[in-house]
Amino acid sequence: MKSKELLHTILFFVGLAALLFLLRQFVFTPVVVKGHSMDPTLADGERVIALKNTEIKRFDIVTFPAPDEPKKNYIKRVIGLPGDTIEYKNDVLYINDKEVKEPYLDEFKAEVTDGLPLTLDFTLSEVTGEKKVPEGEYFVMGDNRRNSKDGRMIGFINKDKISGDVKFVLWPLNRFGTI
């Protein structure tokens, strides 16, 4: 009787491990935030969950392999979708020539006291050489615009390179929940 019970327990844990492995491979990936490029939205050292195989929308926070630093991943916010034109003027985002609000930056903008904008003026063509975001590509930026290596330096991110769409903070516990 005990050997049958032991076998059931072992099979349960093997099945649980297989299920967790499959979920990790195809549904989500845990990510540790490194650096300050997403302050104040995400802080250095936070642990987050990124969902795989989701539809990427404007202002989603995504993770992807760093195109300029092998073995490193970046976490950035999607600003430009395929076909978009992008311009920053006087700390205001314009997408397809229309002003777009970025409420997630309000807290950070309020902390800026040196008289300079959080986001310096630029057009997409000035930083990438392209007038529009190419098909199958995204333009990403960190929320900490003054301290972020993002689309302004590394260019576009191919849809196939995006590892996941960051949706949840796991750690620290006082930040536990959706983003």
GROMACS .gro file of N, CA and C in nm, residues 79-147:
model
  207
   79ILE      N    1   0.646   5.230  -2.797
   79ILE     CA    2   0.596   5.362  -2.832
   79ILE      C    3   0.540   5.360  -2.974
   80GLY      N    4   0.614   5.301  -3.067
   80GLY     CA    5   0.574   5.301  -3.207
   80GLY      C    6   0.541   5.164  -3.259
   81LEU      N    7   0.426   5.154  -3.326
   81LEU     CA    8   0.382   5.031  -3.392
   81LEU      C    9   0.416   5.039  -3.540
   82PRO      N   10   0.413   4.926  -3.611
   82PRO     CA   11   0.442   4.930  -3.754
   82PRO      C   12   0.355   5.033  -3.827
   83GLY      N   13   0.423   5.115  -3.910
   83GLY     CA   14   0.353   5.217  -3.987
   83GLY      C   15   0.344   5.353  -3.920
   84ASP      N   16   0.380   5.363  -3.792
   84ASP     CA   17   0.371   5.489  -3.719
   84ASP      C   18   0.484   5.586  -3.755
   85THR      N   19   0.452   5.715  -3.752
   85THR     CA   20   0.555   5.819  -3.747
   85THR      C   21   0.561   5.866  -3.603
   86ILE      N   22   0.681   5.904  -3.557
   86ILE     CA   23   0.700   5.942  -3.417
   86ILE      C   24   0.783   6.069  -3.410
   87GLU      N   25   0.740   6.159  -3.323
   87GLU     CA   26   0.815   6.281  -3.299
   87GLU      C   27   0.794   6.325  -3.154
   88TYR      N   28   0.900   6.375  -3.094
   88TYR     CA   29   0.891   6.440  -2.963
   88TYR      C   30   0.924   6.587  -2.983
   89LYS      N   31   0.837   6.674  -2.933
   89LYS     CA   32   0.861   6.816  -2.940
   89LYS      C   33   0.811   6.879  -2.811
   90ASN      N   34   0.900   6.952  -2.744
   90ASN     CA   35   0.867   7.017  -2.616
   90ASN      C   36   0.812   6.917  -2.514
   91ASP      N   37   0.876   6.800  -2.507
   91ASP     CA   38   0.841   6.694  -2.411
   91ASP      C   39   0.702   6.635  -2.435
   92VAL      N   40   0.653   6.645  -2.557
   92VAL     CA   41   0.522   6.590  -2.594
   92VAL      C   42   0.541   6.490  -2.707
   93LEU      N   43   0.478   6.374  -2.693
   93LEU     CA   44   0.483   6.269  -2.794
   93LEU      C   45   0.377   6.295  -2.901
   94TYR      N   46   0.421   6.284  -3.026
   94TYR     CA   47   0.330   6.291  -3.141
   94TYR      C   48   0.345   6.162  -3.220
   95ILE      N   49   0.233   6.093  -3.236
   95ILE     CA   50   0.231   5.972  -3.318
   95ILE      C   51   0.137   5.999  -3.435
   96ASN      N   52   0.190   5.981  -3.555
   96ASN     CA   53   0.114   6.009  -3.676
   96ASN      C   54   0.057   6.151  -3.672
   97ASP      N   55   0.141   6.245  -3.627
   97ASP     CA   56   0.110   6.389  -3.619
   97ASP      C   57   0.001   6.425  -3.519
   98LYS      N   58  -0.033   6.333  -3.429
   98LYS     CA   59  -0.134   6.363  -3.326
   98LYS      C   60  -0.069   6.353  -3.188
   99GLU      N   61  -0.101   6.450  -3.102
   99GLU     CA   62  -0.048   6.449  -2.965
   99GLU      C   63  -0.104   6.328  -2.891
  100VAL      N   64  -0.014   6.259  -2.821
  100VAL     CA   65  -0.053   6.140  -2.745
  100VAL      C   66  -0.008   6.159  -2.601
  101LYS      N   67  -0.098   6.142  -2.507
  101LYS     CA   68  -0.068   6.155  -2.364
  101LYS      C   69   0.010   6.034  -2.315
  102GLU      N   70   0.100   6.058  -2.222
  102GLU     CA   71   0.178   5.952  -2.158
  102GLU      C   72   0.165   5.967  -2.007
  103PRO      N   73   0.050   5.928  -1.949
  103PRO     CA   74   0.028   5.950  -1.806
  103PRO      C   75   0.127   5.877  -1.716
  104TYR      N   76   0.187   5.770  -1.765
  104TYR     CA   77   0.285   5.696  -1.686
  104TYR      C   78   0.412   5.779  -1.663
  105LEU      N   79   0.431   5.889  -1.735
  105LEU     CA   80   0.548   5.976  -1.717
  105LEU      C   81   0.521   6.096  -1.626
  106ASP      N   82   0.395   6.118  -1.589
  106ASP     CA   83   0.359   6.237  -1.512
  106ASP      C   84   0.438   6.249  -1.382
  107GLU      N   85   0.450   6.139  -1.309
  107GLU     CA   86   0.523   6.140  -1.182
  107GLU      C   87   0.669   6.179  -1.203
  108PHE      N   88   0.731   6.121  -1.305
  108PHE     CA   89   0.871   6.148  -1.333
  108PHE      C   90   0.891   6.292  -1.381
  109LYS      N   91   0.802   6.340  -1.466
  109LYS     CA   92   0.813   6.479  -1.515
  109LYS      C   93   0.802   6.578  -1.401
  110ALA      N   94   0.719   6.548  -1.302
  110ALA     CA   95   0.702   6.637  -1.187
  110ALA      C   96   0.829   6.646  -1.103
  111GLU      N   97   0.913   6.544  -1.108
  111GLU     CA   98   1.037   6.542  -1.030
  111GLU      C   99   1.152   6.614  -1.099
  112VAL      N  100   1.139   6.644  -1.228
  112VAL     CA  101   1.245   6.711  -1.302
  112VAL      C  102   1.247   6.858  -1.261
  113THR      N  103   1.363   6.902  -1.213
  113THR     CA  104   1.372   7.040  -1.161
  113THR      C  105   1.479   7.123  -1.232
  114ASP      N  106   1.545   7.067  -1.332
  114ASP     CA  107   1.655   7.142  -1.396
  114ASP      C  108   1.611   7.224  -1.517
  115GLY      N  109   1.481   7.227  -1.544
  115GLY     CA  110   1.430   7.308  -1.655
  115GLY      C  111   1.440   7.242  -1.790
  116LEU      N  112   1.503   7.125  -1.797
  116LEU     CA  113   1.514   7.052  -1.924
  116LEU      C  114   1.399   6.953  -1.936
  117PRO      N  115   1.362   6.918  -2.058
  117PRO     CA  116   1.254   6.820  -2.074
  117PRO      C  117   1.300   6.680  -2.033
  118LEU      N  118   1.204   6.596  -1.996
  118LEU     CA  119   1.237   6.456  -1.967
  118LEU      C  120   1.282   6.386  -2.096
  119THR      N  121   1.211   6.415  -2.205
  119THR     CA  122   1.244   6.356  -2.335
  119THR      C  123   1.287   6.468  -2.429
  120LEU      N  124   1.411   6.461  -2.475
  120LEU     CA  125   1.461   6.562  -2.568
  120LEU      C  126   1.392   6.547  -2.704
  121ASP      N  127   1.381   6.658  -2.777
  121ASP     CA  128   1.316   6.658  -2.908
  121ASP      C  129   1.388   6.564  -3.005
  122PHE      N  130   1.310   6.491  -3.083
  122PHE     CA  131   1.363   6.410  -3.193
  122PHE      C  132   1.250   6.368  -3.285
  123THR      N  133   1.287   6.329  -3.405
  123THR     CA  134   1.193   6.265  -3.497
  123THR      C  135   1.245   6.125  -3.523
  124LEU      N  136   1.157   6.037  -3.564
  124LEU     CA  137   1.196   5.899  -3.593
  124LEU      C  138   1.306   5.894  -3.698
  125SER      N  139   1.293   5.976  -3.802
  125SER     CA  140   1.393   5.972  -3.909
  125SER      C  141   1.530   6.021  -3.860
  126GLU      N  142   1.533   6.113  -3.762
  126GLU     CA  143   1.661   6.160  -3.709
  126GLU      C  144   1.735   6.050  -3.634
  127VAL      N  145   1.662   5.964  -3.563
  127VAL     CA  146   1.729   5.863  -3.480
  127VAL      C  147   1.741   5.727  -3.547
  128THR      N  148   1.659   5.700  -3.650
  128THR     CA  149   1.665   5.567  -3.714
  128THR      C  150   1.691   5.574  -3.864
  129GLY      N  151   1.672   5.690  -3.922
  129GLY     CA  152   1.685   5.701  -4.067
  129GLY      C  153   1.559   5.661  -4.142
  130GLU      N  154   1.456   5.619  -4.069
  130GLU     CA  155   1.328   5.578  -4.130
  130GLU      C  156   1.220   5.679  -4.094
  131LYS      N  157   1.130   5.706  -4.187
  131LYS     CA  158   1.019   5.798  -4.159
  131LYS      C  159   0.908   5.730  -4.080
  132LYS      N  160   0.894   5.598  -4.101
  132LYS     CA  161   0.789   5.522  -4.032
  132LYS      C  162   0.850   5.396  -3.971
  133VAL      N  163   0.782   5.345  -3.869
  133VAL     CA  164   0.824   5.217  -3.811
  133VAL      C  165   0.796   5.109  -3.916
  134PRO      N  166   0.899   5.031  -3.955
  134PRO     CA  167   0.879   4.929  -4.058
  134PRO      C  168   0.783   4.817  -4.014
  135GLU      N  169   0.726   4.751  -4.112
  135GLU     CA  170   0.637   4.638  -4.087
  135GLU      C  171   0.712   4.531  -4.007
  136GLY      N  172   0.646   4.476  -3.905
  136GLY     CA  173   0.706   4.370  -3.823
  136GLY      C  174   0.805   4.421  -3.720
  137GLU      N  175   0.814   4.553  -3.703
  137GLU     CA  176   0.909   4.614  -3.609
  137GLU      C  177   0.834   4.702  -3.510
  138TYR      N  178   0.901   4.733  -3.398
  138TYR     CA  179   0.846   4.822  -3.296
  138TYR      C  180   0.954   4.922  -3.256
  139PHE      N  181   0.910   5.041  -3.215
  139PHE     CA  182   1.001   5.142  -3.160
  139PHE      C  183   0.975   5.148  -3.011
  140VAL      N  184   1.080   5.127  -2.931
  140VAL     CA  185   1.065   5.118  -2.785
  140VAL      C  186   1.148   5.225  -2.716
  141MET      N  187   1.101   5.264  -2.597
  141MET     CA  188   1.174   5.360  -2.515
  141MET      C  189   1.159   5.322  -2.369
  142GLY      N  190   1.261   5.355  -2.289
  142GLY     CA  191   1.250   5.340  -2.145
  142GLY      C  192   1.174   5.459  -2.088
  143ASP      N  193   1.108   5.440  -1.974
  143ASP     CA  194   1.035   5.550  -1.912
  143ASP      C  195   1.128   5.656  -1.855
  144ASN      N  196   1.247   5.615  -1.814
  144ASN     CA  197   1.347   5.709  -1.764
  144ASN      C  198   1.424   5.758  -1.887
  145ARG      N  199   1.365   5.851  -1.959
  145ARG     CA  200   1.414   5.892  -2.091
  145ARG      C  201   1.556   5.945  -2.091
  146ARG      N  202   1.601   5.998  -1.979
  146ARG     CA  203   1.737   6.051  -1.973
  146ARG      C  204   1.840   5.943  -1.946
  147ASN      N  205   1.796   5.827  -1.904
  147ASN     CA  206   1.887   5.719  -1.866
  147ASN      C  207   1.839   5.588  -1.927
   0.00000   0.00000   0.00000
